[in-house]
Coordinates of N, CA, C and O in Angstrom, one line a residue:
M96 N 67.6 77.1 135.0 CA 68.7 76.6 135.9 C 69.9 76.3 135.0 O 69.8 75.7 133.9
T97 N 71.1 76.7 135.4 CA 72.3 76.4 134.6 C 73.3 75.6 135.5 O 73.4 75.8 136.7
L98 N 73.9 74.7 134.8 CA 74.9 73.8 135.5 C 76.2 73.9 134.7 O 76.2 73.8 133.5
W99 N 77.3 74.2 135.4 CA 78.6 74.2 134.7 C 79.4 72.9 135.0 O 79.5 72.5 136.1
Y100 N 79.9 72.3 134.0 CA 80.7 71.1 134.2 C 81.7 71.0 133.1 O 81.4 70.9 131.9
N101 N 83.0 71.1 133.4 CA 84.1 70.8 132.5 C 84.0 71.6 131.2 O 84.2 71.1 130.1
G102 N 83.7 72.9 131.2 CA 83.7 73.7 130.0 C 82.4 73.6 129.2 O 82.4 74.1 128.1
I103 N 81.4 72.9 129.7 CA 80.2 72.8 129.0 C 79.0 73.4 129.8 O 78.9 73.1 131.0
L104 N 78.2 74.2 129.2 CA 77.1 74.8 129.9 C 75.8 74.0 129.5 O 75.5 73.9 128.3
N105 N 75.2 73.5 130.5 CA 73.9 72.8 130.3 C 72.7 73.7 130.7 O 72.7 74.1 131.8
L106 N 71.9 74.0 129.8 CA 70.7 74.8 130.1 C 69.5 73.9 130.1 O 69.2 73.2 129.2
F107 N 68.8 74.0 131.3 CA 67.6 73.2 131.4 C 66.4 74.1 131.4 O 66.3 75.0 132.2
C108 N 65.4 73.8 130.6 CA 64.2 74.6 130.5 C 63.2 74.0 131.4 O 62.8 72.9 131.3
P109 N 62.8 74.7 132.4 CA 61.8 74.1 133.4 C 60.4 73.9 132.8 O 59.6 73.2 133.4
F110 N 60.1 74.5 131.7 CA 58.7 74.5 131.2 C 58.5 73.3 130.3 O 57.5 72.6 130.5
D111 N 59.4 73.0 129.4 CA 59.1 71.8 128.5 C 60.1 70.7 128.7 O 60.0 69.7 128.0
G112 N 61.0 70.8 129.6 CA 62.0 69.8 129.9 C 63.0 69.5 128.9 O 63.7 68.5 128.9
V113 N 63.2 70.4 127.9 CA 64.2 70.2 126.8 C 65.5 70.6 127.3 O 65.6 71.7 127.9
C114 N 66.5 69.9 127.1 CA 67.9 70.2 127.6 C 68.7 70.6 126.4 O 68.7 70.0 125.4
Q115 N 69.4 71.7 126.5 CA 70.3 72.2 125.5 C 71.7 72.3 126.1 O 71.9 72.7 127.2
T116 N 72.7 71.9 125.3 CA 74.1 71.9 125.7 C 74.9 72.8 124.8 O 74.8 72.7 123.6
I117 N 75.6 73.7 125.4 CA 76.4 74.7 124.6 C 77.9 74.5 125.1 O 78.2 74.5 126.3
N118 N 78.8 74.4 124.2 CA 80.2 74.4 124.5 C 80.7 75.8 124.8 O 80.6 76.7 124.0
V119 N 81.3 76.0 126.0 CA 81.7 77.3 126.4 C 83.2 77.4 126.7 O 83.6 78.2 127.5
K120 N 84.0 76.7 125.9 CA 85.4 76.8 126.1 C 86.0 78.1 125.7 O 87.1 78.4 126.0
F121 N 85.2 79.0 125.0 CA 85.7 80.3 124.6 C 85.7 81.3 125.7 O 86.2 82.4 125.6
M122 N 85.1 81.0 126.9 CA 84.8 82.0 127.9 C 86.1 82.7 128.5 O 86.2 83.9 128.6
L123 N 87.0 81.9 129.1 CA 88.1 82.5 129.8 C 89.4 82.1 129.1 O 90.1 81.2 129.6
K124 N 89.7 82.8 128.1 CA 91.0 82.6 127.4 C 92.0 83.6 127.8 O 91.7 84.8 128.0
G125 N 93.2 83.2 128.0 CA 94.3 84.1 128.4 C 94.8 83.7 129.8 O 94.3 82.9 130.5
S126 N 95.9 84.4 130.1 CA 96.5 84.2 131.4 C 95.7 84.9 132.5 O 94.9 85.8 132.2
F127 N 96.0 84.6 133.7 CA 95.4 85.3 134.8 C 95.7 86.8 134.8 O 94.8 87.6 135.0
T128 N 97.0 87.1 134.6 CA 97.4 88.5 134.6 C 96.6 89.3 133.5 O 96.1 90.4 133.8
E129 N 96.4 88.7 132.4 CA 95.7 89.4 131.3 C 94.2 89.6 131.7 O 93.7 90.7 131.5
L130 N 93.6 88.6 132.2 CA 92.2 88.7 132.6 C 92.0 89.6 133.8 O 91.1 90.4 133.8
W131 N 92.9 89.6 134.7 CA 92.8 90.4 135.9 C 93.0 91.9 135.5 O 92.3 92.8 136.0
N132 N 93.9 92.2 134.6 CA 94.1 93.6 134.2 C 92.9 94.1 133.4 O 92.5 95.2 133.6
K133 N 92.3 93.2 132.6 CA 91.1 93.6 131.9 C 90.0 93.9 132.8 O 89.2 94.9 132.7
A134 N 89.8 93.1 133.8 CA 88.8 93.2 134.8 C 89.0 94.5 135.6 O 88.0 95.3 135.8
M135 N 90.2 94.8 136.0 CA 90.5 96.0 136.7 C 90.3 97.3 135.9 O 89.8 98.3 136.4
I136 N 90.6 97.2 134.6 CA 90.4 98.4 133.7 C 88.9 98.6 133.5 O 88.5 99.8 133.6
Y137 N 88.1 97.6 133.3 CA 86.7 97.8 133.0 C 86.0 98.2 134.3 O 85.2 99.2 134.3
T138 N 86.2 97.6 135.4 CA 85.6 98.0 136.7 C 86.1 99.4 137.1 O 85.4 100.2 137.7
G139 N 87.4 99.6 136.9 CA 88.0 100.9 137.3 C 87.4 102.0 136.5 O 87.1 103.1 137.1
S140 N 87.1 101.8 135.2 CA 86.5 102.9 134.4 C 85.1 103.2 134.9 O 84.6 104.3 134.9
G141 N 84.3 102.1 135.3 CA 83.0 102.3 135.9 C 83.0 103.0 137.2 O 82.2 103.9 137.4
W142 N 84.0 102.7 138.0 CA 84.2 103.4 139.3 C 84.6 104.9 139.1 O 84.2 105.8 139.8
L143 N 85.4 105.1 138.0 CA 85.8 106.5 137.7 C 84.6 107.3 137.4 O 84.5 108.5 137.8
V144 N 83.6 106.8 136.7 CA 82.4 107.5 136.3 C 81.7 107.9 137.6 O 81.2 109.0 137.8
L145 N 81.5 106.9 138.5 CA 80.9 107.2 139.8 C 81.6 108.2 140.7 O 81.0 109.1 141.3
V146 N 82.9 108.1 140.7 CA 83.7 109.1 141.4 C 83.6 110.5 140.9 O 83.5 111.4 141.6
C147 N 83.6 110.6 139.5 CA 83.4 111.9 138.9 C 82.0 112.5 139.3 O 81.9 113.7 139.5
M148 N 81.0 111.6 139.3 CA 79.7 112.1 139.7 C 79.6 112.6 141.1 O 79.0 113.6 141.4
I149 N 80.3 111.9 142.0 CA 80.4 112.4 143.4 C 81.2 113.6 143.5 O 80.9 114.6 144.2
W150 N 82.3 113.7 142.7 CA 83.2 114.9 142.8 C 82.5 116.2 142.3 O 82.6 117.2 143.0
V151 N 81.7 116.1 141.3 CA 81.0 117.3 140.8 C 79.7 117.6 141.5 O 79.0 118.6 141.2
S152 N 79.3 116.7 142.4 CA 78.0 116.8 143.0 C 77.9 118.0 144.0 O 76.9 118.4 144.4
G153 N 79.1 118.5 144.4 CA 79.2 119.5 145.4 C 79.1 119.0 146.8 O 78.9 119.8 147.8
H154 N 79.3 117.8 147.0 CA 79.3 117.2 148.3 C 80.5 117.6 149.2 O 80.4 117.7 150.4
F155 N 81.6 117.8 148.6 CA 82.8 118.2 149.3 C 82.9 119.7 149.5 O 82.7 120.4 148.5
T156 N 83.2 120.1 150.7 CA 83.2 121.5 151.0 C 84.6 122.2 150.9 O 84.7 123.3 150.6
D157 N 85.6 121.4 151.1 CA 87.0 122.0 151.0 C 87.9 121.0 150.4 O 87.6 119.8 150.1
N158 N 89.2 121.4 150.2 CA 90.2 120.6 149.5 C 90.6 119.4 150.4 O 91.0 118.4 149.8
V159 N 90.6 119.5 151.7 CA 91.0 118.4 152.6 C 90.1 117.2 152.3 O 90.6 116.1 152.2
E160 N 88.8 117.5 152.3 CA 87.9 116.4 152.0 C 88.1 115.7 150.6 O 88.0 114.5 150.5
R161 N 88.4 116.5 149.6 CA 88.7 116.0 148.3 C 90.0 115.2 148.3 O 90.0 114.1 147.7
I162 N 91.0 115.6 149.0 CA 92.3 114.9 149.1 C 92.1 113.5 149.8 O 92.6 112.5 149.4
V163 N 91.3 113.5 150.9 CA 91.1 112.3 151.6 C 90.3 111.3 150.7 O 90.6 110.1 150.7
F164 N 89.3 111.8 150.1 CA 88.4 111.0 149.2 C 89.3 110.3 148.1 O 89.2 109.1 147.9
V165 N 90.1 111.1 147.4 CA 90.9 110.6 146.3 C 92.0 109.6 146.9 O 92.3 108.6 146.3
S166 N 92.6 109.9 148.0 CA 93.6 109.1 148.6 C 93.0 107.7 149.0 O 93.6 106.7 148.8
V167 N 91.9 107.7 149.6 CA 91.2 106.5 150.0 C 90.9 105.6 148.8 O 91.1 104.4 148.8
L168 N 90.3 106.3 147.8 CA 90.0 105.5 146.6 C 91.2 104.9 145.9 O 91.2 103.8 145.4
A169 N 92.2 105.7 145.7 CA 93.4 105.3 145.1 C 94.1 104.1 145.8 O 94.5 103.1 145.3
A170 N 94.2 104.3 147.2 CA 94.8 103.2 148.0 C 93.9 101.9 147.9 O 94.5 100.8 147.8
G171 N 92.6 102.1 147.9 CA 91.8 100.9 147.9 C 91.9 100.2 146.5 O 91.9 99.0 146.5
Y172 N 91.9 101.0 145.5 CA 92.0 100.4 144.1 C 93.3 99.6 144.0 O 93.4 98.5 143.5
I173 N 94.4 100.2 144.4 CA 95.7 99.6 144.3 C 95.8 98.3 145.2 O 96.3 97.3 144.9
A174 N 95.1 98.4 146.4 CA 95.1 97.2 147.3 C 94.3 96.1 146.7 O 94.8 94.9 146.8
V175 N 93.2 96.4 146.1 CA 92.4 95.3 145.4 C 93.2 94.7 144.3 O 93.2 93.5 144.1
Y176 N 93.9 95.6 143.5 CA 94.7 95.1 142.4 C 95.8 94.1 142.8 O 96.0 93.1 142.3
M177 N 96.5 94.5 143.9 CA 97.6 93.7 144.4 C 97.1 92.4 145.1 O 97.7 91.4 145.0
L178 N 95.9 92.5 145.7 CA 95.3 91.4 146.3 C 95.0 90.2 145.3 O 95.1 89.1 145.7
G179 N 94.6 90.6 144.1 CA 94.4 89.6 143.1 C 95.6 88.8 142.8 O 95.6 87.6 142.7
F180 N 96.8 89.4 142.7 CA 98.0 88.7 142.5 C 98.5 87.9 143.7 O 99.1 86.8 143.5
Y181 N 98.2 88.4 144.9 CA 98.5 87.6 146.1 C 97.7 86.3 146.1 O 98.2 85.3 146.4
I182 N 96.4 86.5 145.8 CA 95.5 85.3 145.8 C 96.0 84.3 144.7 O 96.0 83.1 144.9
K183 N 96.4 84.8 143.6 CA 96.9 83.9 142.5 C 98.1 83.2 143.0 O 98.3 82.0 142.7
R184 N 99.1 83.9 143.6 CA 100.3 83.2 144.1 C 99.9 82.2 145.2 O 100.5 81.1 145.1
Q185 N 99.0 82.5 146.1 CA 98.6 81.5 147.1 C 98.0 80.2 146.4 O 98.2 79.1 146.8
H186 N 97.1 80.5 145.4 CA 96.5 79.4 144.7 C 97.5 78.5 143.9 O 97.4 77.3 143.9
S187 N 98.4 79.2 143.3 CA 99.5 78.5 142.5 C 100.3 77.6 143.5 O 100.7 76.5 143.1
G188 N 100.6 78.1 144.7 CA 101.4 77.3 145.6 C 100.6 76.1 146.1 O 101.2 75.0 146.3
K189 N 99.3 76.3 146.3 CA 98.5 75.1 146.7 C 98.4 74.1 145.6 O 98.3 72.9 145.9
A190 N 98.3 74.6 144.4 CA 98.1 73.7 143.2 C 99.4 72.8 143.0 O 99.3 71.7 142.6
V191 N 100.5 73.4 143.3 CA 101.8 72.7 143.1 C 101.9 71.6 144.2 O 102.4 70.5 143.9
N192 N 101.4 71.8 145.4 CA 101.5 70.9 146.5 C 100.6 69.7 146.3 O 100.7 68.7 147.0
L193 N 99.6 69.8 145.5 CA 98.6 68.7 145.3 C 99.2 67.7 144.5 O 99.6 66.9 144.1

């Protein structure tokens, strides 16, 4: 079982009852924009591999299906990317009001 509290990770071993504490302040360094861009690049490259596998599988019979497939994927990727910044803006506005 793991518990997160204030940048410290407490690991509890259920077998011998020994508790270990690890300082985890190294985990999320950087601005939101930097972290969000890295996340989108890494997940986007993984999705690109899956898209290429679908593309070469022979599932699409004509160019119209290919165009629709690529259009929906591109629009979805851009929408998710922009949604991250929208959520960040909403969160920043709420944090200022507190």
